[in-house]
Amino acid sequence: MAIFGFFNKNKKETLDKGLSKTKENVFSKITRAVAGKSRVDDDVLDDLEEILITSDVGVDTTLKIIGRIEKRVAKDKYINTSELTAILREEIAALLTENNTQDGDGFELPADKSPYVIMVVGVNGVGKTTTIGKLAYQFKKAGKNVYLGAADTFRAAAVEQLVIWSERVGVPIVKQKMGSDPASVAYDTLTSAKANQADVVIIDTAGRLHNKINLMNELTKIKNVMKKVMPDAPHEILLVLDGSTGQNAFEQAKQFTAATEVNALAVTKLDGTAKGGVVIGISDHFHIPVKYIGLGEGIEDLQVFRKKEFVDSLFGE
Ligand SMILES: Nc1nc2c(ncn2[C@@H]2O[C@H](COP(=O)(O)OP(=O)(O)O)[C@@H](O)[C@H]2O)c(=O)[nH]1
Ligand SMILES: [Mg+2]
């Protein structure tokens, strides 16, 4: 089975620049917490706990991180405060690697699943359409035949926006008029994509979250219709979360994972926010891999999430 890896290289400058606000925020607080202290004592640990929680890492994940650092401090009694960020970096990376999947190259396209169907879900405004455009660009650049499906038929602007991305990237889009049945758009998209030997299909959906039952019914309907064209589709259900909303992103992840089988996450808008720590919490908490992170509005501003790279950028010198 041939596997194609994409996104082999993340631009470090984009990552560093994108995470700079979170980094400044965390670092300035850590610097203050350790000022005048020579070693990591209980006070420093208490402050650190508060810093991580207020950086949107989340309470559970923060307690795990503090627990690990406590163990280290107990072992080597005199850890000095200048070593603290290096230890944080190591312990967070170790924690994320321990309970989660290996870092990958983003979505891979197995040869026996063609076209590979990615359905994108998430509430309005989180960055679904933008992420689809950026993903389509990456696949296209890798020589893949990409089809987009505009199954967010709820707002006229949503379809328009995906059309703009399809033109920018230079890939075909399947759409119907606003208000049409999203499942029918998904069906048409898969049918065209299959007839034209597409390698990958990306389906946009509406993010109406009236209640869990509605959402579940709608997503289930879209999935079932796709199965009529390709029994194993969709191959991926990518949930997009807006990282700049911090704990709200966490709540959305809880609701969507309860409503449908999400198997990949993308966290967007990490640029320009100090809440980037939420990626650490989300990556730790949900047993669903964070595959991508959004670091800007530009076509190239999507990166594969790699835990060590991320933690190094956040807690590096
Ligand atoms: N700064 C920044 N803006 C983003 C990012 N991803 C999306 N956006 C912006 O967020 C807004 C909503 O995005 P959109 O793709 O329309 O969200 P959708 O409603 O989920 O489809 C748009 O103005 C995007 O340009 C990102 O990673 N960084
Ligand atoms: Mg949209």
PDB file of N, CA and C in Angstrom, residues 211-272:
ATOM      1  N   ASN A 211     -28.304  21.742  18.623  1.00  0.00           N
ATOM      2  CA  ASN A 211     -28.203  20.756  19.693  1.00  0.00           C
ATOM      3  C   ASN A 211     -27.546  19.510  19.122  1.00  0.00           C
ATOM      4  N   LYS A 212     -27.157  18.656  20.024  1.00  0.00           N
ATOM      5  CA  LYS A 212     -26.377  17.492  19.632  1.00  0.00           C
ATOM      6  C   LYS A 212     -27.157  16.579  18.682  1.00  0.00           C
ATOM      7  N   ILE A 213     -28.439  16.420  18.930  1.00  0.00           N
ATOM      8  CA  ILE A 213     -29.234  15.501  18.113  1.00  0.00           C
ATOM      9  C   ILE A 213     -29.313  15.979  16.661  1.00  0.00           C
ATOM     10  N   ASN A 214     -29.606  17.281  16.483  1.00  0.00           N
ATOM     11  CA  ASN A 214     -29.642  17.851  15.136  1.00  0.00           C
ATOM     12  C   ASN A 214     -28.337  17.646  14.397  1.00  0.00           C
ATOM     13  N   LEU A 215     -27.290  17.998  15.094  1.00  0.00           N
ATOM     14  CA  LEU A 215     -25.965  17.918  14.503  1.00  0.00           C
ATOM     15  C   LEU A 215     -25.659  16.481  14.104  1.00  0.00           C
ATOM     16  N   MET A 216     -25.947  15.573  15.033  1.00  0.00           N
ATOM     17  CA  MET A 216     -25.662  14.160  14.794  1.00  0.00           C
ATOM     18  C   MET A 216     -26.448  13.658  13.587  1.00  0.00           C
ATOM     19  N   ASN A 217     -27.729  14.050  13.539  1.00  0.00           N
ATOM     20  CA  ASN A 217     -28.571  13.603  12.425  1.00  0.00           C
ATOM     21  C   ASN A 217     -28.048  14.118  11.090  1.00  0.00           C
ATOM     22  N   GLU A 218     -27.687  15.375  11.078  1.00  0.00           N
ATOM     23  CA  GLU A 218     -27.235  15.958   9.817  1.00  0.00           C
ATOM     24  C   GLU A 218     -25.926  15.319   9.344  1.00  0.00           C
ATOM     25  N   LEU A 219     -24.988  15.187  10.273  1.00  0.00           N
ATOM     26  CA  LEU A 219     -23.697  14.601   9.882  1.00  0.00           C
ATOM     27  C   LEU A 219     -23.864  13.133   9.479  1.00  0.00           C
ATOM     28  N   THR A 220     -24.736  12.435  10.180  1.00  0.00           N
ATOM     29  CA  THR A 220     -24.969  11.024   9.862  1.00  0.00           C
ATOM     30  C   THR A 220     -25.573  10.892   8.465  1.00  0.00           C
ATOM     31  N   LYS A 221     -26.476  11.803   8.160  1.00  0.00           N
ATOM     32  CA  LYS A 221     -27.119  11.777   6.840  1.00  0.00           C
ATOM     33  C   LYS A 221     -26.075  11.994   5.731  1.00  0.00           C
ATOM     34  N   ILE A 222     -25.207  12.964   5.923  1.00  0.00           N
ATOM     35  CA  ILE A 222     -24.165  13.233   4.918  1.00  0.00           C
ATOM     36  C   ILE A 222     -23.264  12.005   4.754  1.00  0.00           C
ATOM     37  N   LYS A 223     -22.885  11.431   5.891  1.00  0.00           N
ATOM     38  CA  LYS A 223     -22.007  10.248   5.843  1.00  0.00           C
ATOM     39  C   LYS A 223     -22.681   9.093   5.103  1.00  0.00           C
ATOM     40  N   ASN A 224     -23.950   8.853   5.428  1.00  0.00           N
ATOM     41  CA  ASN A 224     -24.651   7.713   4.826  1.00  0.00           C
ATOM     42  C   ASN A 224     -24.796   7.863   3.320  1.00  0.00           C
ATOM     43  N   VAL A 225     -25.042   9.080   2.895  1.00  0.00           N
ATOM     44  CA  VAL A 225     -25.181   9.318   1.461  1.00  0.00           C
ATOM     45  C   VAL A 225     -23.841   9.073   0.743  1.00  0.00           C
ATOM     46  N   MET A 226     -22.761   9.492   1.365  1.00  0.00           N
ATOM     47  CA  MET A 226     -21.441   9.274   0.761  1.00  0.00           C
ATOM     48  C   MET A 226     -21.151   7.781   0.607  1.00  0.00           C
ATOM     49  N   LYS A 227     -21.608   7.007   1.580  1.00  0.00           N
ATOM     50  CA  LYS A 227     -21.365   5.552   1.555  1.00  0.00           C
ATOM     51  C   LYS A 227     -22.028   4.884   0.349  1.00  0.00           C
ATOM     52  N   LYS A 228     -23.054   5.531  -0.195  1.00  0.00           N
ATOM     53  CA  LYS A 228     -23.696   4.979  -1.390  1.00  0.00           C
ATOM     54  C   LYS A 228     -22.750   5.043  -2.589  1.00  0.00           C
ATOM     55  N   VAL A 229     -21.871   6.035  -2.580  1.00  0.00           N
ATOM     56  CA  VAL A 229     -20.906   6.157  -3.678  1.00  0.00           C
ATOM     57  C   VAL A 229     -19.639   5.357  -3.364  1.00  0.00           C
ATOM     58  N   MET A 230     -19.218   5.447  -2.119  1.00  0.00           N
ATOM     59  CA  MET A 230     -17.996   4.765  -1.669  1.00  0.00           C
ATOM     60  C   MET A 230     -18.265   4.216  -0.279  1.00  0.00           C
ATOM     61  N   PRO A 231     -18.396   2.896  -0.159  1.00  0.00           N
ATOM     62  CA  PRO A 231     -18.826   2.313   1.117  1.00  0.00           C
ATOM     63  C   PRO A 231     -17.963   2.681   2.325  1.00  0.00           C
ATOM     64  N   ASP A 232     -16.674   2.945   2.104  1.00  0.00           N
ATOM     65  CA  ASP A 232     -15.843   3.252   3.280  1.00  0.00           C
ATOM     66  C   ASP A 232     -15.645   4.764   3.513  1.00  0.00           C
ATOM     67  N   ALA A 233     -16.336   5.589   2.727  1.00  0.00           N
ATOM     68  CA  ALA A 233     -16.212   7.043   2.930  1.00  0.00           C
ATOM     69  C   ALA A 233     -17.139   7.497   4.068  1.00  0.00           C
ATOM     70  N   PRO A 234     -16.849   8.569   4.767  1.00  0.00           N
ATOM     71  CA  PRO A 234     -15.629   9.368   4.688  1.00  0.00           C
ATOM     72  C   PRO A 234     -14.464   8.679   5.401  1.00  0.00           C
ATOM     73  N   HIS A 235     -13.261   8.881   4.884  1.00  0.00           N
ATOM     74  CA  HIS A 235     -12.091   8.243   5.505  1.00  0.00           C
ATOM     75  C   HIS A 235     -11.584   9.031   6.689  1.00  0.00           C
ATOM     76  N   GLU A 236     -11.867  10.305   6.673  1.00  0.00           N
ATOM     77  CA  GLU A 236     -11.444  11.138   7.809  1.00  0.00           C
ATOM     78  C   GLU A 236     -12.576  12.108   8.137  1.00  0.00           C
ATOM     79  N   ILE A 237     -12.813  12.306   9.426  1.00  0.00           N
ATOM     80  CA  ILE A 237     -13.696  13.399   9.839  1.00  0.00           C
ATOM     81  C   ILE A 237     -12.830  14.349  10.660  1.00  0.00           C
ATOM     82  N   LEU A 238     -12.549  15.478  10.034  1.00  0.00           N
ATOM     83  CA  LEU A 238     -11.642  16.455  10.643  1.00  0.00           C
ATOM     84  C   LEU A 238     -12.452  17.531  11.366  1.00  0.00           C
ATOM     85  N   LEU A 239     -12.241  17.638  12.660  1.00  0.00           N
ATOM     86  CA  LEU A 239     -12.901  18.687  13.444  1.00  0.00           C
ATOM     87  C   LEU A 239     -11.969  19.895  13.551  1.00  0.00           C
ATOM     88  N   VAL A 240     -12.477  21.049  13.139  1.00  0.00           N
ATOM     89  CA  VAL A 240     -11.682  22.268  13.217  1.00  0.00           C
ATOM     90  C   VAL A 240     -12.102  23.053  14.470  1.00  0.00           C
ATOM     91  N   LEU A 241     -11.111  23.489  15.232  1.00  0.00           N
ATOM     92  CA  LEU A 241     -11.343  24.243  16.469  1.00  0.00           C
ATOM     93  C   LEU A 241     -10.579  25.559  16.401  1.00  0.00           C
ATOM     94  N   ASP A 242     -11.178  26.609  16.923  1.00  0.00           N
ATOM     95  CA  ASP A 242     -10.524  27.915  16.941  1.00  0.00           C
ATOM     96  C   ASP A 242      -9.722  28.049  18.242  1.00  0.00           C
ATOM     97  N   GLY A 243      -8.402  27.956  18.121  1.00  0.00           N
ATOM     98  CA  GLY A 243      -7.534  27.979  19.292  1.00  0.00           C
ATOM     99  C   GLY A 243      -7.610  29.283  20.073  1.00  0.00           C
ATOM    100  N   SER A 244      -7.977  30.373  19.399  1.00  0.00           N
ATOM    101  CA  SER A 244      -7.992  31.664  20.095  1.00  0.00           C
ATOM    102  C   SER A 244      -9.155  31.751  21.082  1.00  0.00           C
ATOM    103  N   THR A 245     -10.054  30.772  21.046  1.00  0.00           N
ATOM    104  CA  THR A 245     -11.159  30.789  22.012  1.00  0.00           C
ATOM    105  C   THR A 245     -10.830  29.978  23.262  1.00  0.00           C
ATOM    106  N   GLY A 246      -9.628  29.454  23.338  1.00  0.00           N
ATOM    107  CA  GLY A 246      -9.183  28.780  24.559  1.00  0.00           C
ATOM    108  C   GLY A 246     -10.092  27.642  24.982  1.00  0.00           C
ATOM    109  N   GLN A 247     -10.615  27.764  26.193  1.00  0.00           N
ATOM    110  CA  GLN A 247     -11.417  26.671  26.767  1.00  0.00           C
ATOM    111  C   GLN A 247     -12.697  26.388  25.987  1.00  0.00           C
ATOM    112  N   ASN A 248     -13.166  27.380  25.243  1.00  0.00           N
ATOM    113  CA  ASN A 248     -14.330  27.192  24.401  1.00  0.00           C
ATOM    114  C   ASN A 248     -14.070  26.131  23.326  1.00  0.00           C
ATOM    115  N   ALA A 249     -12.856  26.137  22.808  1.00  0.00           N
ATOM    116  CA  ALA A 249     -12.455  25.142  21.806  1.00  0.00           C
ATOM    117  C   ALA A 249     -12.548  23.746  22.424  1.00  0.00           C
ATOM    118  N   PHE A 250     -12.160  23.663  23.673  1.00  0.00           N
ATOM    119  CA  PHE A 250     -12.229  22.415  24.433  1.00  0.00           C
ATOM    120  C   PHE A 250     -13.668  21.900  24.502  1.00  0.00           C
ATOM    121  N   GLU A 251     -14.578  22.815  24.829  1.00  0.00           N
ATOM    122  CA  GLU A 251     -16.000  22.466  24.946  1.00  0.00           C
ATOM    123  C   GLU A 251     -16.553  21.994  23.613  1.00  0.00           C
ATOM    124  N   GLN A 252     -16.171  22.688  22.550  1.00  0.00           N
ATOM    125  CA  GLN A 252     -16.640  22.293  21.221  1.00  0.00           C
ATOM    126  C   GLN A 252     -16.137  20.907  20.862  1.00  0.00           C
ATOM    127  N   ALA A 253     -14.907  20.641  21.212  1.00  0.00           N
ATOM    128  CA  ALA A 253     -14.345  19.323  20.923  1.00  0.00           C
ATOM    129  C   ALA A 253     -15.141  18.253  21.660  1.00  0.00           C
ATOM    130  N   LYS A 254     -15.532  18.552  22.885  1.00  0.00           N
ATOM    131  CA  LYS A 254     -16.322  17.581  23.662  1.00  0.00           C
ATOM    132  C   LYS A 254     -17.651  17.313  22.970  1.00  0.00           C
ATOM    133  N   GLN A 255     -18.314  18.393  22.548  1.00  0.00           N
ATOM    134  CA  GLN A 255     -19.633  18.230  21.942  1.00  0.00           C
ATOM    135  C   GLN A 255     -19.572  17.489  20.616  1.00  0.00           C
ATOM    136  N   PHE A 256     -18.624  17.874  19.777  1.00  0.00           N
ATOM    137  CA  PHE A 256     -18.546  17.228  18.456  1.00  0.00           C
ATOM    138  C   PHE A 256     -18.109  15.768  18.557  1.00  0.00           C
ATOM    139  N   THR A 257     -17.184  15.482  19.456  1.00  0.00           N
ATOM    140  CA  THR A 257     -16.742  14.095  19.543  1.00  0.00           C
ATOM    141  C   THR A 257     -17.859  13.212  20.104  1.00  0.00           C
ATOM    142  N   ALA A 258     -18.770  13.838  20.854  1.00  0.00           N
ATOM    143  CA  ALA A 258     -19.916  13.067  21.340  1.00  0.00           C
ATOM    144  C   ALA A 258     -20.951  12.883  20.227  1.00  0.00           C
ATOM    145  N   ALA A 259     -20.995  13.814  19.269  1.00  0.00           N
ATOM    146  CA  ALA A 259     -22.016  13.764  18.224  1.00  0.00           C
ATOM    147  C   ALA A 259     -21.622  12.906  17.027  1.00  0.00           C
ATOM    148  N   THR A 260     -20.335  12.812  16.748  1.00  0.00           N
ATOM    149  CA  THR A 260     -19.919  12.033  15.581  1.00  0.00           C
ATOM    150  C   THR A 260     -18.513  11.488  15.796  1.00  0.00           C
ATOM    151  N   GLU A 261     -18.110  10.547  14.912  1.00  0.00           N
ATOM    152  CA  GLU A 261     -16.783   9.958  15.122  1.00  0.00           C
ATOM    153  C   GLU A 261     -15.716  10.820  14.487  1.00  0.00           C
ATOM    154  N   VAL A 262     -15.247  11.785  15.222  1.00  0.00           N
ATOM    155  CA  VAL A 262     -14.168  12.640  14.742  1.00  0.00           C
ATOM    156  C   VAL A 262     -12.877  11.839  14.825  1.00  0.00           C
ATOM    157  N   ASN A 263     -12.052  11.837  13.770  1.00  0.00           N
ATOM    158  CA  ASN A 263     -10.777  11.138  13.956  1.00  0.00           C
ATOM    159  C   ASN A 263      -9.531  11.985  13.724  1.00  0.00           C
ATOM    160  N   ALA A 264      -9.724  13.281  13.521  1.00  0.00           N
ATOM    161  CA  ALA A 264      -8.563  14.164  13.424  1.00  0.00           C
ATOM    162  C   ALA A 264      -8.995  15.561  13.841  1.00  0.00           C
ATOM    163  N   LEU A 265      -8.045  16.315  14.383  1.00  0.00           N
ATOM    164  CA  LEU A 265      -8.342  17.677  14.821  1.00  0.00           C
ATOM    165  C   LEU A 265      -7.409  18.666  14.127  1.00  0.00           C
ATOM    166  N   ALA A 266      -7.940  19.862  13.889  1.00  0.00           N
ATOM    167  CA  ALA A 266      -7.105  20.970  13.440  1.00  0.00           C
ATOM    168  C   ALA A 266      -7.405  22.128  14.378  1.00  0.00           C
ATOM    169  N   VAL A 267      -6.378  22.769  14.897  1.00  0.00           N
ATOM    170  CA  VAL A 267      -6.583  23.919  15.780  1.00  0.00           C
ATOM    171  C   VAL A 267      -6.058  25.156  15.047  1.00  0.00           C
ATOM    172  N   THR A 268      -6.954  26.108  14.806  1.00  0.00           N
ATOM    173  CA  THR A 268      -6.612  27.272  13.983  1.00  0.00           C
ATOM    174  C   THR A 268      -6.354  28.521  14.820  1.00  0.00           C
ATOM    175  N   LYS A 269      -5.946  29.564  14.140  1.00  0.00           N
ATOM    176  CA  LYS A 269      -5.814  30.918  14.698  1.00  0.00           C
ATOM    177  C   LYS A 269      -4.874  30.996  15.901  1.00  0.00           C
ATOM    178  N   LEU A 270      -3.824  30.191  15.851  1.00  0.00           N
ATOM    179  CA  LEU A 270      -2.858  30.237  16.955  1.00  0.00           C
ATOM    180  C   LEU A 270      -1.993  31.477  16.868  1.00  0.00           C
ATOM    181  N   ASP A 271      -1.959  32.079  15.683  1.00  0.00           N
ATOM    182  CA  ASP A 271      -1.256  33.357  15.536  1.00  0.00           C
ATOM    183  C   ASP A 271      -2.132  34.426  16.191  1.00  0.00           C
ATOM    184  N   GLY A 272      -1.478  35.366  16.803  1.00  0.00           N
ATOM    185  CA  GLY A 272      -2.242  36.487  17.354  1.00  0.00           C
ATOM    186  C   GLY A 272      -3.043  36.152  18.591  1.00  0.00           C
TER     187      GLY A 272
END
